[in-house]
Structures are given as structure tokens and as C-alpha cells.
mmCIF file of C-alpha atoms and ligand atoms in Angstrom:
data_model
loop_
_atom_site.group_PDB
_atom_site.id
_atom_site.type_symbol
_atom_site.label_atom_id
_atom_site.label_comp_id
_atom_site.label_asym_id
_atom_site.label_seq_id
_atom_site.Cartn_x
_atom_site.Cartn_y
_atom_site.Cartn_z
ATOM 1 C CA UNK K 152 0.000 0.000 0.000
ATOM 2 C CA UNK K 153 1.555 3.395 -0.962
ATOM 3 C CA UNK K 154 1.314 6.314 1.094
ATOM 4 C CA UNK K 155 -0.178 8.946 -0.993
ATOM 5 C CA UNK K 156 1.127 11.900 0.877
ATOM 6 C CA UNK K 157 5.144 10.459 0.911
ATOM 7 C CA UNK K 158 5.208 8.775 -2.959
ATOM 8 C CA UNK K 159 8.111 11.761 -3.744
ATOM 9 C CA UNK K 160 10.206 10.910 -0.938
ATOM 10 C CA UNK K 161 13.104 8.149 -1.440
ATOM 11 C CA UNK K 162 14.286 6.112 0.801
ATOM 12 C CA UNK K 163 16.870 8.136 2.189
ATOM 13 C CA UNK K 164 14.392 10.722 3.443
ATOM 14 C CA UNK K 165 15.198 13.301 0.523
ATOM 15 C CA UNK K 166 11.433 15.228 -0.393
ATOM 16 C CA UNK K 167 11.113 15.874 -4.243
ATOM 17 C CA UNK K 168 9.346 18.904 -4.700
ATOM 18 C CA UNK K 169 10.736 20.375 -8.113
ATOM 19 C CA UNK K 170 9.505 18.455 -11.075
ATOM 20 C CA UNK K 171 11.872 19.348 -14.731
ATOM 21 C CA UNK K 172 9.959 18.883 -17.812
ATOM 22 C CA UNK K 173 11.547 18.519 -20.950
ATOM 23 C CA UNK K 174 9.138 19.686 -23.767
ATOM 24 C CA UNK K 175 10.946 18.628 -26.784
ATOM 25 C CA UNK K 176 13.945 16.912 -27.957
ATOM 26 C CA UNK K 177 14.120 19.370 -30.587
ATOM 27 C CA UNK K 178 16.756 22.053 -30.728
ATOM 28 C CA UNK K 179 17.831 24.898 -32.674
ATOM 29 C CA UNK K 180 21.447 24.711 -31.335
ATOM 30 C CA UNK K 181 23.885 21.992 -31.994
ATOM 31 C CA UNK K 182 25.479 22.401 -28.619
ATOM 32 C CA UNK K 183 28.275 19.236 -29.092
ATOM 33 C CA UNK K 184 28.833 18.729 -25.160
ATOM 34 C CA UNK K 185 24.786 18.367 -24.974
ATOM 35 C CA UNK K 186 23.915 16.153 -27.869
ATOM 36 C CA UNK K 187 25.842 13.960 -30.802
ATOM 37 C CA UNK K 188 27.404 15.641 -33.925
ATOM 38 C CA UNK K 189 24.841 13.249 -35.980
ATOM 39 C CA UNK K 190 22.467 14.333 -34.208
ATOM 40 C CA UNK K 191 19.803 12.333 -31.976
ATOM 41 C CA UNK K 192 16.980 10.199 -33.354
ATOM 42 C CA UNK K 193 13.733 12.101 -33.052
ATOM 43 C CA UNK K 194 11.005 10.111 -31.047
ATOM 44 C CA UNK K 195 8.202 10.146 -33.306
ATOM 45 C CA UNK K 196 5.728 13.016 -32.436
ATOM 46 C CA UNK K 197 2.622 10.686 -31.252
ATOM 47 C CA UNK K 198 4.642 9.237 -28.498
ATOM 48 C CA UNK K 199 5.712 12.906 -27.361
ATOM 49 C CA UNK K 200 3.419 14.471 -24.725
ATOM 50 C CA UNK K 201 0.567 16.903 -25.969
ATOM 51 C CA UNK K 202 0.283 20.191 -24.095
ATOM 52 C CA UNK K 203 -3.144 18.923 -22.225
ATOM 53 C CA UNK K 204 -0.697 15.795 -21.534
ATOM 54 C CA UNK K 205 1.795 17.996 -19.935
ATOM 55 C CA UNK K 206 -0.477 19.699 -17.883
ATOM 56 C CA UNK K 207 -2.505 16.364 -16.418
ATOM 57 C CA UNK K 208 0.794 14.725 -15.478
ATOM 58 C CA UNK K 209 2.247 17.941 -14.130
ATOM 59 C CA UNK K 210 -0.834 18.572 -11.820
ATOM 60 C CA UNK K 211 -0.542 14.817 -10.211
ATOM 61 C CA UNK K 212 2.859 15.602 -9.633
ATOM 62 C CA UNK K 213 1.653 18.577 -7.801
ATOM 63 C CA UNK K 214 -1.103 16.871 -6.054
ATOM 64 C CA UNK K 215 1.599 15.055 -4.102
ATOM 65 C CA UNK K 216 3.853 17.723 -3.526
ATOM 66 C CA UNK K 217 5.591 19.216 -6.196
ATOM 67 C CA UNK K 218 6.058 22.719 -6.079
ATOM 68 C CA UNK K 219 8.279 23.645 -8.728
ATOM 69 C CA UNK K 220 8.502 23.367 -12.193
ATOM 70 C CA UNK K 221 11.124 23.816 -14.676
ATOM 71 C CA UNK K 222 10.608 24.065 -18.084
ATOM 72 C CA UNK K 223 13.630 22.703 -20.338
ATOM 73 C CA UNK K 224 14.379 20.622 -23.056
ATOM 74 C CA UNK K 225 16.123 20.561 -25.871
ATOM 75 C CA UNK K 226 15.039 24.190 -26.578
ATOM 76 C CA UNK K 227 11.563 24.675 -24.834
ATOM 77 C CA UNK K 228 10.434 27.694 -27.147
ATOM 78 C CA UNK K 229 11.606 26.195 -30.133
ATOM 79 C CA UNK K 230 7.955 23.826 -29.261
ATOM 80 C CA UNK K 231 4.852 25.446 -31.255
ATOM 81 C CA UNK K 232 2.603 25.136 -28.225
ATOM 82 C CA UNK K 233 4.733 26.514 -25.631
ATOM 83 C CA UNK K 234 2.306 29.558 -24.949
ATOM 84 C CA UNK K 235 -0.180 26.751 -24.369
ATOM 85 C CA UNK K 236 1.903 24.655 -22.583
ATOM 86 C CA UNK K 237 3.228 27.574 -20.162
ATOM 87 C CA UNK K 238 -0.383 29.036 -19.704
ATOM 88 C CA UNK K 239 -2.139 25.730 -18.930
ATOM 89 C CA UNK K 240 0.607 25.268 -16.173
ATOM 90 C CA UNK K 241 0.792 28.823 -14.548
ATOM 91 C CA UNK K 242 -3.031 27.621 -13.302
ATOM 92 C CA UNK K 243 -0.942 25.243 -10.897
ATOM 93 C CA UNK K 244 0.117 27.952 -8.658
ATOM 94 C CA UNK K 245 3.843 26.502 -8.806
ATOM 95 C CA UNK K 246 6.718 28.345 -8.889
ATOM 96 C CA UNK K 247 7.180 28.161 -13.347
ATOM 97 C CA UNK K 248 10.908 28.532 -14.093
ATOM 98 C CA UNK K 249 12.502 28.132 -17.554
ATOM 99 C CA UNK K 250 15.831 26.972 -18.995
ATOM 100 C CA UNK K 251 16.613 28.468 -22.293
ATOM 101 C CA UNK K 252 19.415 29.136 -25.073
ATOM 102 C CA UNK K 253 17.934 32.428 -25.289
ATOM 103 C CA UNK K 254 17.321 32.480 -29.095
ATOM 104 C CA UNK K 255 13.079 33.356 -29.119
ATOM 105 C CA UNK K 256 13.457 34.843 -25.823
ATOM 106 C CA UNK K 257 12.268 38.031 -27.839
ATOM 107 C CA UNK K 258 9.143 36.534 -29.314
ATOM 108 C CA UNK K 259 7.864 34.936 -26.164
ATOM 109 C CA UNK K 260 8.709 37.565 -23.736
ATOM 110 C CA UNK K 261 4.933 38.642 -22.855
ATOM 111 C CA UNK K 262 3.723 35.040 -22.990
ATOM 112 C CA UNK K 263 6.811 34.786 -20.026
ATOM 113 C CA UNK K 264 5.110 37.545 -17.929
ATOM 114 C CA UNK K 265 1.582 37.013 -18.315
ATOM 115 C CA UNK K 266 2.422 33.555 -17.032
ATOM 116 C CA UNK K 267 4.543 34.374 -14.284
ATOM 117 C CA UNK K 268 7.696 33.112 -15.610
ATOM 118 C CA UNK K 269 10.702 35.566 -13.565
ATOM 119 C CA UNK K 270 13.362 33.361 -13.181
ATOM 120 C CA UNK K 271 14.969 32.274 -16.382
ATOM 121 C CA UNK K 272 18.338 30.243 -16.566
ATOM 122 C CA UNK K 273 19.987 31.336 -19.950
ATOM 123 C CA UNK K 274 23.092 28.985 -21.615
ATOM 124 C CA UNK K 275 25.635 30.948 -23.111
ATOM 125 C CA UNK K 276 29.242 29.340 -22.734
ATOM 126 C CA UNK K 277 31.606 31.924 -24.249
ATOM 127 C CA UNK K 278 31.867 35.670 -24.776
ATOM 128 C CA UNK K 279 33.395 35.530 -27.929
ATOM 129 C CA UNK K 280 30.762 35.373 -31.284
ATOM 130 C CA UNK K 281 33.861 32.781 -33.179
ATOM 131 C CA UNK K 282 33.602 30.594 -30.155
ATOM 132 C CA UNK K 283 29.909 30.679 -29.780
ATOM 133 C CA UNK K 284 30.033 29.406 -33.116
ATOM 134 C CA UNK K 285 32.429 26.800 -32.878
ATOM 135 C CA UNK K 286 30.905 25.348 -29.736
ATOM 136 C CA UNK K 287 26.797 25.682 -30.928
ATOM 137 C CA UNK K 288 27.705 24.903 -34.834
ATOM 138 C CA UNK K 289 25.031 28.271 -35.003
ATOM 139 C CA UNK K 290 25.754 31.641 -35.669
ATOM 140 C CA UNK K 291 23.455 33.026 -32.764
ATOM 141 C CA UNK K 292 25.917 34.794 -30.512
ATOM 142 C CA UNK K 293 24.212 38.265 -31.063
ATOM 143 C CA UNK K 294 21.110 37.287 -30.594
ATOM 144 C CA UNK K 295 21.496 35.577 -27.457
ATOM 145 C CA UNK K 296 23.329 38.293 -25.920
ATOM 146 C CA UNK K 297 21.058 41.138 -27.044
ATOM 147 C CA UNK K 298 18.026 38.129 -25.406
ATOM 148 C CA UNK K 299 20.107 38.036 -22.042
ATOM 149 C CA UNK K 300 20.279 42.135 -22.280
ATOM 150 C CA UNK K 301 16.440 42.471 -22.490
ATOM 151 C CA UNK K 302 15.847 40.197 -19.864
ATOM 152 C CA UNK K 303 18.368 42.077 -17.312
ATOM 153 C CA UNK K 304 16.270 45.337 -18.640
ATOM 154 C CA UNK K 305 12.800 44.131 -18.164
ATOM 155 C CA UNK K 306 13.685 42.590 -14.684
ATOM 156 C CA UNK K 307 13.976 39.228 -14.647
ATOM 157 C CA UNK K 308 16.024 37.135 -12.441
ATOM 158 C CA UNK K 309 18.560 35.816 -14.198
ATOM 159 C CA UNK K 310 20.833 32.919 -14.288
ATOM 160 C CA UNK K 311 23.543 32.493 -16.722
ATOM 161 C CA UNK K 312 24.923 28.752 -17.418
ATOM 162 C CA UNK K 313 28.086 28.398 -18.929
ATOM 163 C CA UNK K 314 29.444 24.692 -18.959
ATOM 164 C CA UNK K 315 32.948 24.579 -18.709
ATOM 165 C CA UNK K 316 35.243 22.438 -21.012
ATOM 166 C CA UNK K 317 39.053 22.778 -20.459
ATOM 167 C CA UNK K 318 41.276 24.272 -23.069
ATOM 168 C CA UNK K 319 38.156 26.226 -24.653
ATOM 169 C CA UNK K 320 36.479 28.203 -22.483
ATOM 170 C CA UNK K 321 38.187 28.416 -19.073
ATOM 171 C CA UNK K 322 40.015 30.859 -19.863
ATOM 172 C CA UNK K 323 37.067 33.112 -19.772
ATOM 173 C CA UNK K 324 36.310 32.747 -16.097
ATOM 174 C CA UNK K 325 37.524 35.849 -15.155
ATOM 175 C CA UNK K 326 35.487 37.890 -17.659
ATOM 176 C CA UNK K 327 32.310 36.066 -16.736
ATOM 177 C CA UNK K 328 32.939 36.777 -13.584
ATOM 178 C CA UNK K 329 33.755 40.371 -14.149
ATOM 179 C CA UNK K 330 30.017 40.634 -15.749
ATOM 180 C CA UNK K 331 28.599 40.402 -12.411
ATOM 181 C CA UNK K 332 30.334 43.291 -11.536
ATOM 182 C CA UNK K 333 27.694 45.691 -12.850
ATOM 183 C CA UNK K 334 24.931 43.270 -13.855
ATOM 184 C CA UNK K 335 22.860 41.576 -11.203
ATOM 185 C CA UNK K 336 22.968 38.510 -12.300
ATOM 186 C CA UNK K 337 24.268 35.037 -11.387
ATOM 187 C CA UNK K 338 26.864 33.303 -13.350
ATOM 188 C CA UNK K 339 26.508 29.588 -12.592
ATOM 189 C CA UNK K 340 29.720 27.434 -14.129
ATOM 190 C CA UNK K 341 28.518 24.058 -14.944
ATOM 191 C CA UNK K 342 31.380 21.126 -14.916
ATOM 192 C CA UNK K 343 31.330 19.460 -18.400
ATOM 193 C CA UNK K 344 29.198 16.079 -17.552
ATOM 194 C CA UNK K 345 29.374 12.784 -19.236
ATOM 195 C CA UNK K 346 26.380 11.410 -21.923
ATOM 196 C CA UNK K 347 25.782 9.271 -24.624
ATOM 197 C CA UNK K 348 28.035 10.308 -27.109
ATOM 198 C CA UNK K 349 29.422 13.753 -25.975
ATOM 199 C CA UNK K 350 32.677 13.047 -26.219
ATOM 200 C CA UNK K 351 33.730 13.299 -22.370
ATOM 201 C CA UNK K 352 36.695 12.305 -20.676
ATOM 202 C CA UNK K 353 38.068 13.560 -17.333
ATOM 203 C CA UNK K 354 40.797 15.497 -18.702
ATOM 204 C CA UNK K 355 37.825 18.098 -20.269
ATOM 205 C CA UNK K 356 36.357 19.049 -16.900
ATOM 206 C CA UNK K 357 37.202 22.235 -15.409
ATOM 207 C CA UNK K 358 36.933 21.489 -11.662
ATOM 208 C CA UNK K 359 35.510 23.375 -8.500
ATOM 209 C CA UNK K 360 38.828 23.602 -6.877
ATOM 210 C CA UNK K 361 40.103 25.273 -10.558
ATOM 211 C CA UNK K 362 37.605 27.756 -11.069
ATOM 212 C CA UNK K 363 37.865 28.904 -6.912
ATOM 213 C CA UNK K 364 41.425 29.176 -7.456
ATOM 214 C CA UNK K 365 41.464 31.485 -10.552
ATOM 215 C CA UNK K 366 38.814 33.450 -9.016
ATOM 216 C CA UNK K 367 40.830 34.131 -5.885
ATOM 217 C CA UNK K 368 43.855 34.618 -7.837
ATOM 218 C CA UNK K 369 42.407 36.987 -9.873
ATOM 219 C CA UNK K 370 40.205 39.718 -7.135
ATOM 220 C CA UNK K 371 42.229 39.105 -4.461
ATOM 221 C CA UNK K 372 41.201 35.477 -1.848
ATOM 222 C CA UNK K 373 40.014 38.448 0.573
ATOM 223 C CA UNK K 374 37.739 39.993 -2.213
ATOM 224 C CA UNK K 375 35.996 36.202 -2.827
ATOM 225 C CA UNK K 376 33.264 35.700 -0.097
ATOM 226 C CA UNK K 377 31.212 32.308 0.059
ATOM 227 C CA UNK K 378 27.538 32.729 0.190
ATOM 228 C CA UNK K 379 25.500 30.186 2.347
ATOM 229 C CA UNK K 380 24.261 27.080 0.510
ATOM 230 C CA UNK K 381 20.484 27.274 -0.511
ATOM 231 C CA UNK K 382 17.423 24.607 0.655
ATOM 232 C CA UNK K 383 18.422 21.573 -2.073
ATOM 233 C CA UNK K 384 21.250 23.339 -3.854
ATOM 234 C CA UNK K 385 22.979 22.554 -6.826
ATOM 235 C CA UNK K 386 25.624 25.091 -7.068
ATOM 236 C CA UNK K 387 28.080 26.755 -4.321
ATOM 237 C CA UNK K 388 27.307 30.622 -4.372
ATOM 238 C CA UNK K 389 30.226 33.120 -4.888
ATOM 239 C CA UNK K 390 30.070 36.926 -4.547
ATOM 240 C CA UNK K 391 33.064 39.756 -5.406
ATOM 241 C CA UNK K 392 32.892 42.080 -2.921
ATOM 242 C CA UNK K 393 30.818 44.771 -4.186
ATOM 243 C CA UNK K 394 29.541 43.129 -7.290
ATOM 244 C CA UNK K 395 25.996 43.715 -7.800
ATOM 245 C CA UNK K 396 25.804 39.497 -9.265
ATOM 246 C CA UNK K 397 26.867 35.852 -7.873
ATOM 247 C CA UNK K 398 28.890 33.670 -9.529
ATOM 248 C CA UNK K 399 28.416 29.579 -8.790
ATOM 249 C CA UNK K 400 29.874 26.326 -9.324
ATOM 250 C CA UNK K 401 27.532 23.482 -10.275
ATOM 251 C CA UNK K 402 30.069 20.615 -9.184
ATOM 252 C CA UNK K 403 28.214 17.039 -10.009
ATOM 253 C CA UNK K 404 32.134 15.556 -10.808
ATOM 254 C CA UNK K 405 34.119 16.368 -8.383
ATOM 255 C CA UNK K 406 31.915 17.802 -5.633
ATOM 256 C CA UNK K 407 28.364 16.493 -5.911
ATOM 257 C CA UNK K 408 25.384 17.971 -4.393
ATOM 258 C CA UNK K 409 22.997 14.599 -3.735
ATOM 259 C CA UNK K 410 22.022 14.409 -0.333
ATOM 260 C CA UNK K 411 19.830 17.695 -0.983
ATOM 261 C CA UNK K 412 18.458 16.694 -3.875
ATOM 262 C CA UNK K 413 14.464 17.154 -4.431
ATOM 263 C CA UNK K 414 14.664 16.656 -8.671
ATOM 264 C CA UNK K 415 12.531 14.717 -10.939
ATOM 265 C CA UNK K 416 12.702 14.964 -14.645
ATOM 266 C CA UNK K 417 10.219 14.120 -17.079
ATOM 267 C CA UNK K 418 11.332 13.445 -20.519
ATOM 268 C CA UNK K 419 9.072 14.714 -23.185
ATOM 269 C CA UNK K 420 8.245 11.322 -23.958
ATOM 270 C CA UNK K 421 6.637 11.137 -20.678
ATOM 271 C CA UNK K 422 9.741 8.804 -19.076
ATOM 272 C CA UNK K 423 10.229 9.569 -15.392
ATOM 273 C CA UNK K 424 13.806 9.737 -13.918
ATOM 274 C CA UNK K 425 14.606 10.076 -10.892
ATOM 275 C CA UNK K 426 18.323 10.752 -11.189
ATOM 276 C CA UNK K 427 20.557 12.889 -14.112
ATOM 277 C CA UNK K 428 23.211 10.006 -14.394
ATOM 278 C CA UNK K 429 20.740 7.054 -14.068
ATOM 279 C CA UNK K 430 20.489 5.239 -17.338
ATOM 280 C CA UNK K 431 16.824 4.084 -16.042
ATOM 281 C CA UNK K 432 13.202 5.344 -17.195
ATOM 282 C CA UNK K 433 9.844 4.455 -16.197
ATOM 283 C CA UNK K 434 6.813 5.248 -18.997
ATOM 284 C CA UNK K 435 4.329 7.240 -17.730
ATOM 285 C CA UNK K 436 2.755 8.149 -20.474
ATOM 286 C CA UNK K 437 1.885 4.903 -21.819
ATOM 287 C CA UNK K 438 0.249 4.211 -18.720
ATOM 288 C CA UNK K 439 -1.581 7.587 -18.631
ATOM 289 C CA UNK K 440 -2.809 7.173 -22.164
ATOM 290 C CA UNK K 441 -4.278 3.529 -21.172
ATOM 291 C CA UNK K 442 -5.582 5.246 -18.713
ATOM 292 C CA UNK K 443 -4.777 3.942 -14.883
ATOM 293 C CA UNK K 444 -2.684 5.305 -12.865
ATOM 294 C CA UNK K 445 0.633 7.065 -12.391
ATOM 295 C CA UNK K 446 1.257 7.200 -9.204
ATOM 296 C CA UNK K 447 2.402 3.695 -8.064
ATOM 297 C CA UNK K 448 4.932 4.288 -11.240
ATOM 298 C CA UNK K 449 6.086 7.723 -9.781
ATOM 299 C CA UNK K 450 6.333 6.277 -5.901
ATOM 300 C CA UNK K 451 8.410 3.058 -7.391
ATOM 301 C CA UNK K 452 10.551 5.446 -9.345
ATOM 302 C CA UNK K 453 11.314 7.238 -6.356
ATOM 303 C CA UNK K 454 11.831 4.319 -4.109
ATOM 304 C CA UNK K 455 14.379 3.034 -6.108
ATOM 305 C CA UNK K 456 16.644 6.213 -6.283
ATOM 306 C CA UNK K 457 20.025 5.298 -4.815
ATOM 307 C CA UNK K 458 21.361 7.715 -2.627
ATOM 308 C CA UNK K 459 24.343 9.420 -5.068
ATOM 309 C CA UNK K 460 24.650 9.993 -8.576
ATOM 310 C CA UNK K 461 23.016 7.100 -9.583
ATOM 311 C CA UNK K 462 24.725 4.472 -7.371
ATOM 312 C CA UNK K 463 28.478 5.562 -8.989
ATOM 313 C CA UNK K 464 29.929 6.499 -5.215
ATOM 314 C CA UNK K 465 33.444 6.474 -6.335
ATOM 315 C CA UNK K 466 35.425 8.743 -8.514
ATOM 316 C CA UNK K 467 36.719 5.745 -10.646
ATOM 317 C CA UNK K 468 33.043 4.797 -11.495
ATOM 318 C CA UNK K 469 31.865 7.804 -12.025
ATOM 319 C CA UNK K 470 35.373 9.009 -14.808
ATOM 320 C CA UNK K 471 34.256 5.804 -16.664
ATOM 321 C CA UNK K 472 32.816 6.955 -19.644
ATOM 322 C CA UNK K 473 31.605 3.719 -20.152
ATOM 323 C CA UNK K 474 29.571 3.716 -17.594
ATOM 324 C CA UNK K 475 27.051 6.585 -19.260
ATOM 325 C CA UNK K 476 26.951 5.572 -22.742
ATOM 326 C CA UNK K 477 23.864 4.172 -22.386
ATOM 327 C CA UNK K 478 22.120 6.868 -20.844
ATOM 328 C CA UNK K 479 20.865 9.168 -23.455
ATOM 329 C CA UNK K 480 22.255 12.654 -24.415
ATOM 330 C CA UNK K 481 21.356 15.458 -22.264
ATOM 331 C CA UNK K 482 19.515 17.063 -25.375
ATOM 332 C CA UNK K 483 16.969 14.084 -24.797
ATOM 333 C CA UNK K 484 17.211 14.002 -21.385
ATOM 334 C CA UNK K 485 16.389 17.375 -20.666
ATOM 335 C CA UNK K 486 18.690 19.372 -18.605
HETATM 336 N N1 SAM W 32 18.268 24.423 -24.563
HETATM 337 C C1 SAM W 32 18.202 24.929 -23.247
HETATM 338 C C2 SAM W 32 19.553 25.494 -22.818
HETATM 339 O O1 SAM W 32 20.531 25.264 -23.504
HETATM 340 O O2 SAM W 32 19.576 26.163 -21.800
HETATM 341 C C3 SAM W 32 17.717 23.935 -22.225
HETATM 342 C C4 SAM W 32 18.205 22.523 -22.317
HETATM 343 S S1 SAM W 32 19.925 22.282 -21.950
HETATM 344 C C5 SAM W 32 20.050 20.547 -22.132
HETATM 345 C C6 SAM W 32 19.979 22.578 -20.218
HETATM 346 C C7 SAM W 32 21.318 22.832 -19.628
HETATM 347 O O3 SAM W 32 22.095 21.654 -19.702
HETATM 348 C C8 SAM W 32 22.104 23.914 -20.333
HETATM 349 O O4 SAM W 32 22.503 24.902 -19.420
HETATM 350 C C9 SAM W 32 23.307 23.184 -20.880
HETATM 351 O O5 SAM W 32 24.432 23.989 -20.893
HETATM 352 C C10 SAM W 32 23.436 22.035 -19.903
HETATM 353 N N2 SAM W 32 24.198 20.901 -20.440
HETATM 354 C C11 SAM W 32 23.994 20.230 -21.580
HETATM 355 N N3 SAM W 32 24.904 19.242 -21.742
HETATM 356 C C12 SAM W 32 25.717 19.300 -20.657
HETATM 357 C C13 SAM W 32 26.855 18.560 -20.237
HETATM 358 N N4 SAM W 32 27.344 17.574 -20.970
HETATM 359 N N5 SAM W 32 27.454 18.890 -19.071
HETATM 360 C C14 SAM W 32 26.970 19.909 -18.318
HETATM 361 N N6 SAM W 32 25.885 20.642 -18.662
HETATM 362 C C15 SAM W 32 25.259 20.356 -19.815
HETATM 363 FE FE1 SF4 W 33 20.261 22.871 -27.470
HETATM 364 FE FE2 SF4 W 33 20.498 23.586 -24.932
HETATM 365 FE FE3 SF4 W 33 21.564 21.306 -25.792
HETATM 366 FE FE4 SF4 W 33 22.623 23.569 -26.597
HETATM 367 S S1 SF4 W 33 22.535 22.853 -24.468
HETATM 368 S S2 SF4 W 33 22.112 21.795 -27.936
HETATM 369 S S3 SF4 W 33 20.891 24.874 -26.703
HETATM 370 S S4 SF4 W 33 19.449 21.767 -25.701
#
């Protein structure tokens, strides 16, 4: 018998309150740490969720706890019924939050407000338009910026992802950094993670330690003060002293964040997962479509969530690539 009010909490006590929901698999970036060079094959568009889908899953989630909701993908607005999508959900009262490459930001920016979207996590990994191009395989650097630009103007709160990969970008720490001097914004540096067919090996991450170190060699280790970890964090908060932004690390390599972990994801093929680096899905949808119900899926999905990064506890495990090649690529996963 499943306890209705506990089917989101695992077995090691750890309350899952923030549901991710990819809405495509689709993208109009060819990021190549996020997705294959070939490409990814396409589920077909029947077995993808329909908005009304979306929202009827999303509310059960809700209806045992979830209180949060991410919207990510692939790229979320590059989906035709995203207005739909995002006004159907802002009904849930949830906290509606949006991960984005920042591309349409500019067409969808008063389908954001009217549904209550504020805080928006935007992916741009270099400051230099050659690079942008290099590392996207698009020619988009302008665009995104001028995106990130109106959504500092119009108020938003604004997170700024740049995933790391050593040799190409670190060197740009400092200038990222340097953004948050007169922007209030938070620059979140992502360690380069391992997926089916990313081409990932230990030697590309740029670690915690690293980036701390060139931060405090660069402002001065008095000028570096560590802000206090949030409820179920994911990345370790930075400020310069008298910057009006944050800079973070996002460390799930060499300083993971598990025990405060309260994610779900939801493919947008309606799989449940109940950990980034676990190669295992349930089908939801399937199951929704026929009709009966979810919830003994979502509460056995949850039961069986092993208490760090998918049950790879030691560094050796974990730097095997093999050990992720058959989990898909984070393009299909949804970030
Ligand atoms: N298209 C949107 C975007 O780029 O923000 C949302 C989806 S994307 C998969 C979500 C986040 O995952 C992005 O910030 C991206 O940089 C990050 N990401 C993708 N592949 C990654 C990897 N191999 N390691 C670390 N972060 C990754
Ligand atoms: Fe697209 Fe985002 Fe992946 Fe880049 S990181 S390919 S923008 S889904």
C-alpha cells in the first residue's frame, strides 16, 4: 500500500518537490557537449506528450507535492505550443521557471510575464561570437546576448549557465565573472558532464577547486566571499565584494550535491527519472494514455533512487565513460 502523501520521498528521506519537464527533444542549437554531432533520433511526435498531456501529469505531480517546475528541453520555445503549454501550467500555482538558449526569448517575452515566468536560466558558454560558433555549430551569438540584455532590462532574475570544457572556455572565467560586476545577475559554471556520445573524458572538466582558485587569484582570496548554501542546492554561491551578481559552481564531478536533492525529470516522452546520471526510465505516459494510474509508477521510481549519482559512489566509477553511454544525451534528457 503506498502512502499517498510520501510517494516523492526516497528512501533516504530526501522530499522531491521540483519536477523538470523537458518539452521537446528538438533544438535549434547543436550544442556538441549536450547532444551527438549526428544528431539524436527524433522520437516520433505521437509518443511525445501533448500540451493537455503535460499539464494532467504535471498537476498529479503537484497533487503530491511538487512545487516547482522547470521548463527545459532541448530548446523549450523552439515547441509550437509553448504559450499553451506555459499558460495551462501557470493555473498550478507553482513556482514556473525556464531553462533556455535564449534564441526566441524576444518573441515569447509577454507570454513569459503574463504567465509568471521571472526566473529564467539562460546557456551561453563563451563571450566571444567565433567561439559561440564553434561550440553551438550556429551563428546566434548576437542574438542571445542582445536576449540576455532584455531580460536584465525588463527585470527578470537571471541565471547564466556556462558549462565549462578545459582548453576552450576556461580561460574566460575571469570575464564572466567580471560581468557580475555591474549586472545583477548570477553566473553559474557548470562542470562538463558525461552522456551518450558527448565526447567526455576527465581530462575536459574544469573542476571546483580550478575555477575557486582562478577566481581568488584573480580579485584578491580576501575579495571572494562564500555565500551560504540554498534549501536543495545545486551550485556553491560566490560573490566579489561589491559586485551587484553571484557567480556559482555546479560541481556534479568532483563535488556532488545529492544528499539535498528534491529533482525529478520528465522526458518529453513522458519517461520519469529520478536521477541525471541514471540510465533508467519508467513510462508514464503509456500508462496515462491507457488510462490507470501514475502514481504507483512515480512512488516506485522514487523508491528506487540510490542515494548518489546514480549508485556511482566512487570517482573511478563515475570518470568511466563507459559507464554513461547508455544513458541518453542530455539534449533528450532534458537538462
Ligand atoms: N536548450 C536549453 C539550454 O541550452 O539552456 C535547455 C536545455 S539544456 C540541455 C539545459 C542545460 O544543460 C544547459 O545549461 C546546458 O548547458 C546544460 N548541459 C547540456 N549538456 C551538458 C553537459 N554535458 N554537461 C553539463 N551541462 C550540460
Ligand atoms: Fe540545445 Fe540547450 Fe543542448 Fe545547446 S545545451 S544543444 S541549446 S538543448
Amino acid at each position: 500500500m503506498i502512502n499517498q502523501s510520501s510517494i516523492l520521498t526516497d528512501t533516504f528521506g530526501r522530499k522531491h518537490s521540483y519536477l523538470r519537464i523537458s518539452l521537446t527533444e528538438k533544438c535549434n542549437l547543436r550544442c556538441t557537449y549536450c547532444m551527438p554531432a549526428d544528431g539524436v533520433l527524433l522520437t516520433p511526435k505521437n509518443q511525445l506528450m501533448t500540451a493537455d498531456e503535460i499539464f494532467s501529469i504535471a498537476e498529479i505531480f503537484v497533487n503530491q507535492g511538487v512545487t516547482k517546475i522547470r521548463l527545459t528541453g532541448g530548446e523549450p520555445l523552439v515547441r509550437k505550443d509553448f504559450s499553451e503549454i506555459s499558460t495551462q501550467l501557470a493555473q498550478l500555482k507553482v513556482d514556473l521557471s525556464l531553462t533556455t538558449n535564449g534564441i526566441l526569448i524576444d518573441k515569447y517575452l509577454p507570454v513569459l510575464k503574463q504567465n509568471g515566468i521571472k526566473s529564467i536560466n539562460l546557456s551561453l558558454d563563451t563571450l566571444q561570437e567565433e567561439k559561440f560558433k564553434t561550440i553551438t555549430l550556429r551563428n546566434q551569438f548576437q542574438k542571445v546576448k542582445e536576449n540576455l540584455y532584455l531580460l536584465i532590462n525588463e527585470g527578470f532574475n537571471i541565471k547564466v549557465n556556462v558549462v565549462l570544457i578545459k582548453g576552450f572556455n576556461d580561460n574566460e572565467i575571469i570575464d564572466f565573472i567580471k560581468l557580475t560586476q555591474d549586472l545583477p545577475i548570477t553566473i553559474r559554471f557548470i562542470e562538463f558532464m558525461p552522456f551518450s556520445g558527448n565526447k567526455w573524458d576527465t581530462t575536459k572538466v574544469v573542476s571546483y577547486k580550478e575555477i575557486v582558485e582562478q577566481a581568488e587569484t584573480h580579485f584578491g582570496i580576501n575579495q571572494i566571499q562564500k555565500l551560504p548554501n540554498e534549501a536543495n542546492f545545486t551550485a556553491r554561491n560566490f560573490k566579489v565584494h561589491h559586485f551587484k551578481g553571484n557567480f556559482g559552481i555546479i560541481s556534479s564531478i568532483t563535488n556532488p550535491f545529492c544528499d539535498s536533492c528534491n529533482r525529478i525529470r520528465l522526458t518529453a516522452d513522458g519517461k520519469i527519472k529520478n536521477c541525471l546520471f541514471s540510465n533508467k526510465e519508467n513510462d508514464l505516459l503509456t500508462q496515462f494514455r491507457e488510462g490507470k494510474s501514475i502514481e504507483p509508477i512515480i512512488a516506485k521510481t522514487m523508491q528506487s533512487k540510490l542515494q548518489k549519482r546514480a549508485g556511482m559512489n566512487t570517482h573511478e566509477e563515475m570518470n568511466n565513460p563507459q559507464n554513461h553511454f547508455d544513458n541518453r544525451s542530455m539534449i533528450a534528457i532534458g537538462g
